[in-house]
Coordinates of C-alpha atoms in Angstrom, one line a residue:
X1 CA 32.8 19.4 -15.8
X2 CA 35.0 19.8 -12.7
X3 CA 37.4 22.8 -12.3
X4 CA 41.2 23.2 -10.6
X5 CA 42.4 26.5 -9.5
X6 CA 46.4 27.0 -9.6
X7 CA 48.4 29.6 -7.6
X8 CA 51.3 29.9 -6.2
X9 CA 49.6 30.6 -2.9
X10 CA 47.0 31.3 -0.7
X11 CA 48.2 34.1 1.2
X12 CA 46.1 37.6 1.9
X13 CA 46.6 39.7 -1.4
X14 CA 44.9 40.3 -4.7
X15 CA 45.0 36.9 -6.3
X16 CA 43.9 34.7 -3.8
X17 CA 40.7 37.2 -2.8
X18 CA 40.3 36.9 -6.4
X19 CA 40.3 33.1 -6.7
X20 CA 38.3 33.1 -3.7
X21 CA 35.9 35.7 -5.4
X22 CA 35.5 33.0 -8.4
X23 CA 34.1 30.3 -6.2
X24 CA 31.6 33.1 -4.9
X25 CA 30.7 34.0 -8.2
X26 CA 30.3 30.0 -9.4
X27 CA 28.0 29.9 -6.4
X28 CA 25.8 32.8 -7.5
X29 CA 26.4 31.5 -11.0
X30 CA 24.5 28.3 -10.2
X31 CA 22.3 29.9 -8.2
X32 CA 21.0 32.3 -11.4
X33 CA 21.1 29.0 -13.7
X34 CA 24.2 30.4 -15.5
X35 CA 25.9 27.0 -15.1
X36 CA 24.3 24.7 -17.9
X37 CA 27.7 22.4 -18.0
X38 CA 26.4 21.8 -14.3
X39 CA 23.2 22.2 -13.7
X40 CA 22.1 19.8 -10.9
X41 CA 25.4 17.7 -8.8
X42 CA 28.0 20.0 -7.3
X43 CA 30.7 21.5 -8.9
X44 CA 33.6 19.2 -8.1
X45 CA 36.6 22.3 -7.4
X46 CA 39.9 21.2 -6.5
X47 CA 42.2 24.1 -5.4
X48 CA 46.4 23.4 -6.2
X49 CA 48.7 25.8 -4.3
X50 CA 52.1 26.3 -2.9
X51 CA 51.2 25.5 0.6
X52 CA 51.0 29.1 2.3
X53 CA 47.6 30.0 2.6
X54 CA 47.9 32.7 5.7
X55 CA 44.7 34.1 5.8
X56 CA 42.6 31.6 3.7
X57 CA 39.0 30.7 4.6
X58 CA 39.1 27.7 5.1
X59 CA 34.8 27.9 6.2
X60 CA 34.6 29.2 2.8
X61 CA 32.9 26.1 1.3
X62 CA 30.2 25.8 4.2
X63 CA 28.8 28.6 2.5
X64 CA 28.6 27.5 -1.3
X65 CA 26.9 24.5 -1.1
X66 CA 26.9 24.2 -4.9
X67 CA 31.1 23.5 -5.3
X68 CA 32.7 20.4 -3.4
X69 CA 35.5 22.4 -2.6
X70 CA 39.0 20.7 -1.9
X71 CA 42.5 21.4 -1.4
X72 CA 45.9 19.7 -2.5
X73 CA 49.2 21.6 -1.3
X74 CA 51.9 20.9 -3.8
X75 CA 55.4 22.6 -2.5
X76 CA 56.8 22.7 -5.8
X77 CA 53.8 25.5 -7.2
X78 CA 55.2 28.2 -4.4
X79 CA 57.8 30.8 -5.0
X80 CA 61.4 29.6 -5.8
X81 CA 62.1 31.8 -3.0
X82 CA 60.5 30.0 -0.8
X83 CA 61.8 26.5 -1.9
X84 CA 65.1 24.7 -0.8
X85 CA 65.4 23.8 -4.3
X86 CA 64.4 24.9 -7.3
X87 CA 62.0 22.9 -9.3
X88 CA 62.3 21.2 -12.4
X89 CA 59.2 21.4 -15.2
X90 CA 59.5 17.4 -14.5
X91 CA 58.0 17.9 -11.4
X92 CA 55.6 20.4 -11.8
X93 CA 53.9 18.8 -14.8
X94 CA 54.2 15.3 -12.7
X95 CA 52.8 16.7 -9.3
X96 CA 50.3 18.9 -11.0
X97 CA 48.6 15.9 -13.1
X98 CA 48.9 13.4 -10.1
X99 CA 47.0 15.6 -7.9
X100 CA 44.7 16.1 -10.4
X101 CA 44.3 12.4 -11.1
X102 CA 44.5 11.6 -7.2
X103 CA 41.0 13.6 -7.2
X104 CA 39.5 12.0 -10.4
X105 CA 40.1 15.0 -12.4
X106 CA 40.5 13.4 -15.7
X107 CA 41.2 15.4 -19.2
X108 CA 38.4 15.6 -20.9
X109 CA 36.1 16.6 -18.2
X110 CA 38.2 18.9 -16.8
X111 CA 39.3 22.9 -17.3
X112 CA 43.3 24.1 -15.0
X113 CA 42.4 27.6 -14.6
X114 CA 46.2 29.2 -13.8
X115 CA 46.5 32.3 -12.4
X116 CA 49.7 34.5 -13.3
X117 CA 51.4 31.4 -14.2
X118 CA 54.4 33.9 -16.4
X119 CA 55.0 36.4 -14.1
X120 CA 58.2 35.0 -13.2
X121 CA 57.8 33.9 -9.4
X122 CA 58.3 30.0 -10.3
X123 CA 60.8 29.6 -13.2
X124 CA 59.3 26.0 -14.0
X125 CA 56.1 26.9 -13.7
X126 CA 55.6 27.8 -17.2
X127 CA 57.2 25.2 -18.9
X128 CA 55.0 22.9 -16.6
X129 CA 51.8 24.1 -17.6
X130 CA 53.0 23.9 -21.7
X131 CA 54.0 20.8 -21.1
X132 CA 50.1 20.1 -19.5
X133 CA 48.8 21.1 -22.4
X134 CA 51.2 18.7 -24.6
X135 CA 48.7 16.4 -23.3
X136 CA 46.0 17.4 -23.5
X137 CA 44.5 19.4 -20.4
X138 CA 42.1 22.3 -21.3
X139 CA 44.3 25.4 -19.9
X140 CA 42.7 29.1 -19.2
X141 CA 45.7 31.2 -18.1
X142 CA 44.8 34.3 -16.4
X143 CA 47.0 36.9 -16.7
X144 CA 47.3 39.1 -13.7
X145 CA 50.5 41.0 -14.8
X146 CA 52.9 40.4 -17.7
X147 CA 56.2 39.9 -16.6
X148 CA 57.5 42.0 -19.6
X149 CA 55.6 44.7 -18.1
X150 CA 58.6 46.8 -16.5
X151 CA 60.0 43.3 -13.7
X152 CA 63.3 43.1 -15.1
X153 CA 64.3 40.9 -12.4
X154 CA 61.5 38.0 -12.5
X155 CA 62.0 37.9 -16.2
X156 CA 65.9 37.5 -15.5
X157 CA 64.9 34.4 -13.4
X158 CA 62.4 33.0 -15.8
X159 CA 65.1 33.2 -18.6
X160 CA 67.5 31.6 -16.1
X161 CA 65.4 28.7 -15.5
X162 CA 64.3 28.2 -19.5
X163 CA 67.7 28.2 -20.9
X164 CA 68.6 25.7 -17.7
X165 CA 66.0 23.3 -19.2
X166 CA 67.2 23.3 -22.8
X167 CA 65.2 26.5 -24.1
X168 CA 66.8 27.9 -27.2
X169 CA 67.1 32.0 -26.3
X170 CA 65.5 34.2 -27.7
X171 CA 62.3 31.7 -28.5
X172 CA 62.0 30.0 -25.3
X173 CA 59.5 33.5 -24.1
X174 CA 57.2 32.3 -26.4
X175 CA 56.4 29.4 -24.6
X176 CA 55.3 31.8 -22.0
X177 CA 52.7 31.7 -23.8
X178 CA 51.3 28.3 -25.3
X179 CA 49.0 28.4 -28.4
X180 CA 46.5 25.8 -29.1
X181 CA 42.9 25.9 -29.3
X182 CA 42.3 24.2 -25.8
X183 CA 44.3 26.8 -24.3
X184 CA 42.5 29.9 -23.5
X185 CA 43.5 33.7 -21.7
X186 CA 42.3 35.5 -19.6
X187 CA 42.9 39.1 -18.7
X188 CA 41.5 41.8 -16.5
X189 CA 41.6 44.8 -18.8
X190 CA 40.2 45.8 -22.5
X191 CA 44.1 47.4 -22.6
X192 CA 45.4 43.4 -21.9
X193 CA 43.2 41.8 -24.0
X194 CA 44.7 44.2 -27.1
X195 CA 48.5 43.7 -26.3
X196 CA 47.6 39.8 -26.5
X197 CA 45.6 40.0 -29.7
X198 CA 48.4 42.5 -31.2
X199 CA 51.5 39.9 -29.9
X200 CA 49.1 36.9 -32.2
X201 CA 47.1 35.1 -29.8
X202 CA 43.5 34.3 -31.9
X203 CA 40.5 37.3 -30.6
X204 CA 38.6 33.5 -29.8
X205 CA 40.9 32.5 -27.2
X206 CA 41.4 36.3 -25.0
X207 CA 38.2 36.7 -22.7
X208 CA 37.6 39.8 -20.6
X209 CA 37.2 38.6 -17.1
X210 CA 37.0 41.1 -14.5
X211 CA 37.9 41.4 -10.9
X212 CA 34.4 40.2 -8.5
X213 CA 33.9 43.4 -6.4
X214 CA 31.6 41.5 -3.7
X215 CA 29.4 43.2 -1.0
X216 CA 31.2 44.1 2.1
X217 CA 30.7 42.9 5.7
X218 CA 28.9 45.6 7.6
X219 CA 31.3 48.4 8.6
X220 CA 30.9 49.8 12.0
X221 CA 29.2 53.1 12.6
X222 CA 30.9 56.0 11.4
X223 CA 30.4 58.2 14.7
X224 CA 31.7 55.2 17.0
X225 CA 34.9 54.1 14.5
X226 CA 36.3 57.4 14.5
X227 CA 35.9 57.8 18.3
X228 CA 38.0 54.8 18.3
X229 CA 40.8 56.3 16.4
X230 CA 40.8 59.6 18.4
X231 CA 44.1 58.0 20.5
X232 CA 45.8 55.8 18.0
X233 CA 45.5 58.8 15.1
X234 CA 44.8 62.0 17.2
X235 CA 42.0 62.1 14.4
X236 CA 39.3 64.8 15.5
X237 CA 36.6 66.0 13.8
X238 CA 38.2 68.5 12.3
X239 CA 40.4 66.3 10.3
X240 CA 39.7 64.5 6.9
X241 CA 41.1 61.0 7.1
X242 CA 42.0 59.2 3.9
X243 CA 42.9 55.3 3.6
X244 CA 45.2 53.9 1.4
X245 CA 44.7 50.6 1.5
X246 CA 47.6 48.6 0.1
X247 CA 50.9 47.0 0.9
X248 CA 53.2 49.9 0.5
X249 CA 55.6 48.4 -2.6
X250 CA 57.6 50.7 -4.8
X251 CA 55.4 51.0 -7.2
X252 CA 52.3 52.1 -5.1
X253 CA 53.7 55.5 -5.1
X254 CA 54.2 55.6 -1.2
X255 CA 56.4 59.4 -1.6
X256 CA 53.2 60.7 -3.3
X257 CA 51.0 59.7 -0.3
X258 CA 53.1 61.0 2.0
X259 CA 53.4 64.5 -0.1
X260 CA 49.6 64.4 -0.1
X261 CA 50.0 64.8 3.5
X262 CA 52.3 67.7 3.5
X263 CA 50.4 69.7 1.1
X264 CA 47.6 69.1 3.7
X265 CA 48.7 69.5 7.0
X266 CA 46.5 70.1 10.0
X267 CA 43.4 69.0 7.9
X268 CA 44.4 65.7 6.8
X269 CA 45.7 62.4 8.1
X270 CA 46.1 59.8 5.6
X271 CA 46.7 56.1 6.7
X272 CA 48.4 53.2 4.9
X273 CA 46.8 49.4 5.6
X274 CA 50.2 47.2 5.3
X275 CA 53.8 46.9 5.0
X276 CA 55.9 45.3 2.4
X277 CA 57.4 42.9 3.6
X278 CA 59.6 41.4 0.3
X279 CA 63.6 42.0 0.5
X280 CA 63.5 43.6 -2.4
X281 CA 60.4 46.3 -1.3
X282 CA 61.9 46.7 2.3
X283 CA 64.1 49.5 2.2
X284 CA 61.7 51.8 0.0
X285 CA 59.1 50.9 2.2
X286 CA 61.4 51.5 5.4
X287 CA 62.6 54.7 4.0
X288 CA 59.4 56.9 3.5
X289 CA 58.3 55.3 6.9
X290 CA 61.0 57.3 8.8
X291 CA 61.0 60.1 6.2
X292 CA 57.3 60.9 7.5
X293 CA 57.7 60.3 11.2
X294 CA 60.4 62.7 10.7
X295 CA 58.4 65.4 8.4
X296 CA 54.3 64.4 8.7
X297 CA 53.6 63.6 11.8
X298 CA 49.8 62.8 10.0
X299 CA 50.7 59.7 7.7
X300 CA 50.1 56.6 9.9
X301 CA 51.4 52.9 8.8
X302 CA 50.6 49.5 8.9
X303 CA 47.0 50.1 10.2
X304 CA 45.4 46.6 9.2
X305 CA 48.3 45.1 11.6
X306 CA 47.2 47.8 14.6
X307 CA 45.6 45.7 17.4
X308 CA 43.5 49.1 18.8
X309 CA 41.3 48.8 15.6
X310 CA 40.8 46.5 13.2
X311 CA 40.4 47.4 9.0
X312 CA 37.0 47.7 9.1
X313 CA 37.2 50.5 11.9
X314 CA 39.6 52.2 9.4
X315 CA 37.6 52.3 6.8
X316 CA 34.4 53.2 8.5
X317 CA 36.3 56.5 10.2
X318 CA 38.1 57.5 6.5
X319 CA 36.0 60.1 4.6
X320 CA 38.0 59.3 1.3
X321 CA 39.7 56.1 0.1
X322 CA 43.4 57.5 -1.5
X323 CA 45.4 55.6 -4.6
X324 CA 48.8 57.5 -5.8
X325 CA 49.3 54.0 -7.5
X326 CA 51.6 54.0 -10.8
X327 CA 50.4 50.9 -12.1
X328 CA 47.8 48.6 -11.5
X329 CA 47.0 45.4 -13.6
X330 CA 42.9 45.2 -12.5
X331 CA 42.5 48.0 -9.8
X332 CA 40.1 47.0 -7.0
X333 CA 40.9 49.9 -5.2
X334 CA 39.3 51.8 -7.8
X335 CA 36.4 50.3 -7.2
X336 CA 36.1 48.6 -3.9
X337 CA 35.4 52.5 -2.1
X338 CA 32.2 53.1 -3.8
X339 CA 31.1 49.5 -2.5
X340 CA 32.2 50.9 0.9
X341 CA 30.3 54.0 0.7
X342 CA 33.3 55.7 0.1
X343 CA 34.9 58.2 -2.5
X344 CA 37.7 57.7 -3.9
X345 CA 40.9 60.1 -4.8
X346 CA 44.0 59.6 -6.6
X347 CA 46.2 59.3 -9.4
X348 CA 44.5 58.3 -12.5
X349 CA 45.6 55.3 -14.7
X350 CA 43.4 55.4 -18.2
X351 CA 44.8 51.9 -19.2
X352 CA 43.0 50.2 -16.2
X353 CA 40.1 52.8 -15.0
X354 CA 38.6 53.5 -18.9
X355 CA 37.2 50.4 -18.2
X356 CA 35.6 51.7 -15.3
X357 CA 34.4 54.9 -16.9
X358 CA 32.9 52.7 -20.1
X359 CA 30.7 51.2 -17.6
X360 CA 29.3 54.4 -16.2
X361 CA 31.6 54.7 -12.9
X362 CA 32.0 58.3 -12.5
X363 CA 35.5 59.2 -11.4
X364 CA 36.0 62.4 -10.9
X365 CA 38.6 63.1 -8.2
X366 CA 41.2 61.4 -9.8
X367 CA 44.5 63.1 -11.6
X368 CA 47.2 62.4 -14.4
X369 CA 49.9 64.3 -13.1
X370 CA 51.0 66.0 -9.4
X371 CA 53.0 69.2 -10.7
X372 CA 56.7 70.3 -9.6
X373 CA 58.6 72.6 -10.8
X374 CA 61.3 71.3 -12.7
X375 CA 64.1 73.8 -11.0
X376 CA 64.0 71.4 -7.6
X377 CA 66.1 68.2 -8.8
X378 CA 69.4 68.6 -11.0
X379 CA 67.6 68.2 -15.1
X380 CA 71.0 67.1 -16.0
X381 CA 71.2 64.2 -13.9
X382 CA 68.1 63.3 -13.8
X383 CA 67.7 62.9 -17.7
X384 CA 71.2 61.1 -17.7
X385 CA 69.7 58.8 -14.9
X386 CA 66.2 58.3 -16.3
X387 CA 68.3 57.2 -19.8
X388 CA 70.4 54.9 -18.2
X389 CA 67.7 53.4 -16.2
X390 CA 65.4 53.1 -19.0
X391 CA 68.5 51.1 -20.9
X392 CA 69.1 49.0 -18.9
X393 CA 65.1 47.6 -18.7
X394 CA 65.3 47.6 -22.3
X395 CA 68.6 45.6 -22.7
X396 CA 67.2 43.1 -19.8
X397 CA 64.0 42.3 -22.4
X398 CA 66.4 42.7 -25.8
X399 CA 64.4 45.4 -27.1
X400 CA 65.7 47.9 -29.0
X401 CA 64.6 51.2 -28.7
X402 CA 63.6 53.4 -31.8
X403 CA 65.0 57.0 -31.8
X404 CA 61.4 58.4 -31.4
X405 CA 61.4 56.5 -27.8
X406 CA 64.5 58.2 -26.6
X407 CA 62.7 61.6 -27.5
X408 CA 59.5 60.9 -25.3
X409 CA 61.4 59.9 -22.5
X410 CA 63.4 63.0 -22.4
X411 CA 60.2 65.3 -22.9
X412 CA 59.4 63.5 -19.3
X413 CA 62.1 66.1 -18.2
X414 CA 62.4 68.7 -20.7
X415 CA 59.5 71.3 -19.6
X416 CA 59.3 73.9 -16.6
X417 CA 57.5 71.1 -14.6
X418 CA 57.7 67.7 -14.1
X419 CA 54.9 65.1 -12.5
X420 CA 56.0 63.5 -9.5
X421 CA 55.3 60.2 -10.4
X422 CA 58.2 60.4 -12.8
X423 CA 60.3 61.2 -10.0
X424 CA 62.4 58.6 -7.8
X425 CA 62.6 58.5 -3.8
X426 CA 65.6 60.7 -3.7
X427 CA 64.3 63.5 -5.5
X428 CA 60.5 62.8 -4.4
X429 CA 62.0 63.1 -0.8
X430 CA 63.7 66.3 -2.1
X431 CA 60.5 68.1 -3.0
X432 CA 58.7 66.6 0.5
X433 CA 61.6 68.4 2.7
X434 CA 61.0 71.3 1.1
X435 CA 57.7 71.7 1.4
X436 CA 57.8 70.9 5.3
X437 CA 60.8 73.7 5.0
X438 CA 59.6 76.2 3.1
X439 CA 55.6 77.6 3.3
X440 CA 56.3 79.6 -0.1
X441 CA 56.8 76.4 -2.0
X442 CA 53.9 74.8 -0.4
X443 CA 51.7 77.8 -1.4
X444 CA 52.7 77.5 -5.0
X445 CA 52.4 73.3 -5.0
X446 CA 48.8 74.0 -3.9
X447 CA 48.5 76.4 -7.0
X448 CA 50.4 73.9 -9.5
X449 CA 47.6 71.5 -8.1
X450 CA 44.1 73.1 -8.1
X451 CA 42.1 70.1 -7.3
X452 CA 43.7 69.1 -4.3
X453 CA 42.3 72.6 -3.2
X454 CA 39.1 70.8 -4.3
X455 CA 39.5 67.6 -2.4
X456 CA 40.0 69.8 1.1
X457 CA 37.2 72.0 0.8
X458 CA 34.5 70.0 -1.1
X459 CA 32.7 67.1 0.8
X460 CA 32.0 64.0 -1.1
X461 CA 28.3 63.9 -3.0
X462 CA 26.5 61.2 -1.6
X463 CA 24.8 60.3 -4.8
X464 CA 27.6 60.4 -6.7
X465 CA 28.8 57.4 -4.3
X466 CA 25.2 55.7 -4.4
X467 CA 25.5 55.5 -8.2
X468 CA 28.8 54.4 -8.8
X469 CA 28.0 51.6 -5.7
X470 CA 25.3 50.6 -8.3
X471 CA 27.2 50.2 -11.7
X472 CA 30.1 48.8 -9.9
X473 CA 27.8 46.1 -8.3
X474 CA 25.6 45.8 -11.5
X475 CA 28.3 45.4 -13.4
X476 CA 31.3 43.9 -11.8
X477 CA 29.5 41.6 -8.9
X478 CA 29.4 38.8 -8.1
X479 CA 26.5 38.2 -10.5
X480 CA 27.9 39.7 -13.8
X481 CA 31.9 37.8 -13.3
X482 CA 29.8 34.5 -13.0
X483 CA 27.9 35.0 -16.4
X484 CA 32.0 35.6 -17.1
X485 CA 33.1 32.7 -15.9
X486 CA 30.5 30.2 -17.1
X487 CA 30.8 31.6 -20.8
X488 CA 34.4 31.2 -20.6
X489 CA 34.6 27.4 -19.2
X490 CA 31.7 26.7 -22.1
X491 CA 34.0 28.1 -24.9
X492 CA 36.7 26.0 -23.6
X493 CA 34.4 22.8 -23.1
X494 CA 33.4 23.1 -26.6
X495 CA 36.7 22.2 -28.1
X496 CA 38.3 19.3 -28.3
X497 CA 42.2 19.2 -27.8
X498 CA 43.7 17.7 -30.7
X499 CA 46.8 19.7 -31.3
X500 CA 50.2 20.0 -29.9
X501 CA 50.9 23.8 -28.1
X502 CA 53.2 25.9 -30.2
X503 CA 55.0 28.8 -28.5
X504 CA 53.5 32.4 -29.2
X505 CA 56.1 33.0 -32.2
X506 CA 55.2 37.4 -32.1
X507 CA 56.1 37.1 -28.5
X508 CA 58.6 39.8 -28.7
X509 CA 55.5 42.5 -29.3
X510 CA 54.3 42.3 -25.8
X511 CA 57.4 43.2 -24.5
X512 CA 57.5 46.2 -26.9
X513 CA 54.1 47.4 -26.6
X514 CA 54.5 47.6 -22.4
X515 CA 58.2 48.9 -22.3
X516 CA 57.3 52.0 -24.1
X517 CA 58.9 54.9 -22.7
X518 CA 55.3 56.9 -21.8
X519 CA 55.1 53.8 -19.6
X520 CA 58.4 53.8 -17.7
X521 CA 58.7 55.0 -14.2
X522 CA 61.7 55.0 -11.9
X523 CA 59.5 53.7 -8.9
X524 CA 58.9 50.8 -10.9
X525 CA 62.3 50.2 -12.8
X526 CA 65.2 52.4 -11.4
X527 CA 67.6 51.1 -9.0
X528 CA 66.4 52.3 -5.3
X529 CA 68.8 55.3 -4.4
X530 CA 67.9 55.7 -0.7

């Protein structure tokens, strides 16, 4: 067998720790003798990508001596943003299968795993990899995020670029999503495995195939990290520090953070690890940024950038790891504190963290909604708004909305209170001014709110953390994901590819199972107001 990784990438962020995480877990897989289709030469690995790799290591394959690890850059896999030109599906399908037969990766010994080839970054990206499978290429496609989950705009692009190339609308999304038996899925949650199998892709060809949540590097000691940050954070001992560490996008919920820090003054000083840095995530980004030098003077940005300390330091001087996250398709964060010896806090999202819980994680500080009274914003508008948004999503994707979906979204803003998280950054930065204004409302937030009472005045237990380190590492390691891995790449060995790909033809229920209106936020979706 010999195996090719495809990205757009290899850039610092989620996808590329978790291709990198892959090869860790093939090594360890060999290492257990999980790896029968291999079990003596090295894994011959190729690795396609866009040609950015900021951050990659590049040392990585001195350490796994059971992959021969190498590397082809092919400018036509990155972002069309990033391109001169936009590429054609000619050329990906042609540059893709010449790299691969440049490097003696031949069909029938070989499996393309593709990460988040749909989600609307490179328009002929998908058509390529259908076409790959025309002839004859055993395909697993891991989903990351569906691009009918609430991105408007990358589906836009990827319908651009599919009626371009002789698509028929509305059929051409279902060759988003090519069905043959040599072409396989993979997913990261229970909750994406069910919106394939309900959309018509075969239960035989959806694997489970969790995130690797490795062991991390040593961390410095506590006493000595936060000693480090008393100048760059004013952090004393008096003071709880919680991390969020993320790039600060729309949809990570940065208003919700920065409320967190209102709510606790003095006591608290919550830190956030990176910027964003896209056009279209700027001005949020740049917006809460001055909106909490001006109100919190404890919220601190783009800490993994600070030269004074490094991430590590960080997270060895936070007492909890944070998430006000509204969506999430795997969420390491979720996990990755407990490995650090850390709690974790935050918003919950059932769809992604019931996996968690069904393997015994304990997660107990989290909540479903942050309470405000509904008599702060304008109801009016804001249902008018929140309808209008949520109409325009749907007419992007061509869904039609039953009646019964216009009455849950307005029961969003119908009660005497309303959760944050449904809120955009104008009215989130509303509620934020006046609770730096007004100690009254702050008082009755704090009431609205009873566990973030909890989270001030309760320490973390450390053998809560010490068994949710366990199950995490039992369960999701490095270890368990390679027993993943191998018994995916045998199912897909095992068959022969002897038909021609067909488009999904229910393709239109995955857009209607993830645009329903319990599922829409105006972080995500709404125009940015600020």
């Amino acid at each position: 067998m010999k195996l090719a990784f495809l990205h757009y990438h290899l850039n610092r962020g989620g996808v590329t720790r978790v291709i990198e995480g892959h090869l860790r877990a093939l090594q360890r897989a060999r290492e257990k003798g999980f790896l029968a289709f291999c079990p003596n030469a090295k894994l011959p690995v190729l690795v396609l990508y866009g040609g950015r790799a900021e951050g990659w290591p590049w040392a990585l394959g001195d350490s796994l001596p059971a992959l021969a690890i190498h590397y082809k850059a092919l400018s036509c896999l990155d972002y069309d943003s990033e391109q001169e030109t936009l590429p054609t599906p000619e050329l990906v399908t042609a540059a893709i299968e010449e790299a691969l037969q440049e490097a003696g990766f031949l069909p029938e010994e070989t499996i393309l795993h593709v990460h988040n080839h749909s989600v609307g970054k490179n328009a002929a990206l998908p058509e390529g990899i259908f076409r790959l499978a025309a002839r004859g290429w055993r395909i697993l496609l891991q989903i990351h995020d569906f691009v009918e989950d609430f991105r408007p705009a990358n589906f836009r692009h990827l319908a651009a670029g599919m009626l371009r190339w002789g698509n028929n609308p509305p059929t051409w999304q279902g060759r988003l999503y090519p069905q043959a038996a040599h072409v396989h899925y993979a997913v990261l949650t229970h909750a994406a495995a069910a919106v394939l199998a309900r959309s018509g892709v075969p239960a035989e060809r959806i694997h489970y195939l969790p995130n690797p949540i490795a062991m991390v590097a040593h961390l410095p000691a506590r006493a000595k990290a936060r000693k480090k940050l008393q100048n760059c954070l004013g952090l004393t001992s008096d003071n709880s520090y919680w991390l969020y560490p993320v790039r600060a996008i729309r949809r990570k919920n940065i208003g919700e953070a920065v409320l967190l820090a209102a709510l606790g003054g003095s006591k608290v000083r919550i830190g956030i690890s990176l910027p964003a840095t896209s056009p279209a995530e700027t001005p949020a980004y740049h917006f809460w940024r001055r909106l909490a030098q001006d109100l919190c003077k404890n919220v601190y940005f783009e800490l993994a950038l600070q030269t004074q300390a490094d991430f590590p330091t960080h997270l060895a001087a936070a007492d909890r790891v944070l998430t006000t996250s509204l969506a999430e398709g795997f969420g390491l964060s979720f996990l990755e504190a407990w490995v650090c010896d850390r709690e974790l806090v935050g918003r919950d999202l059932p769809e992604v963290v019931d996996d968690f819980r069904n393997l015994g994680v304990k997660l107990e500080r989290l909540y479903r909604q942050l309470v405000v009274p509904a008599s702060v914003v304008e109801i009016a508008s804001l249902r008018s708004y929140l309808r209008n948004c949520y109409r325009e999503v749907l007419d992007c994707y061509g869904v039609r909305a039953a009646d019964s979906w216009w009455e849950q979204l307005d029961q969003k803003v119908a009660g005497k209170t309303l959760d944050f998280g449904d809120l955009d950054e104008l009215d989130q930065a509303r509620i934020i001014n006046r609770v730096a204004d007004d100690k009254a409302f702050r008082f009755q937030l704090l009431e609205e709110n009873p566990w973030f009472e909890d989270w001030l005045k309760n320490p973390s237990d450390p053998e809560l953390i010490a068994a949710n380190k366990q199950h995490v590492l039992d369960n999701l390691g490095l270890e368990a994901v390679g027993r993943y891995l191998a018994r995916i790449y045998e199912a897909l060995l095992a068959i022969t590819p002897r038909e021609e790909p067909g488009p999904l033809e229910q393709f239109h229920q995955i857009a209607e199972q993830l645009l329903r209106p319990e599922r829409f936020r105006l972080i995500r979706s709404g125009k940015l107001r600020v």
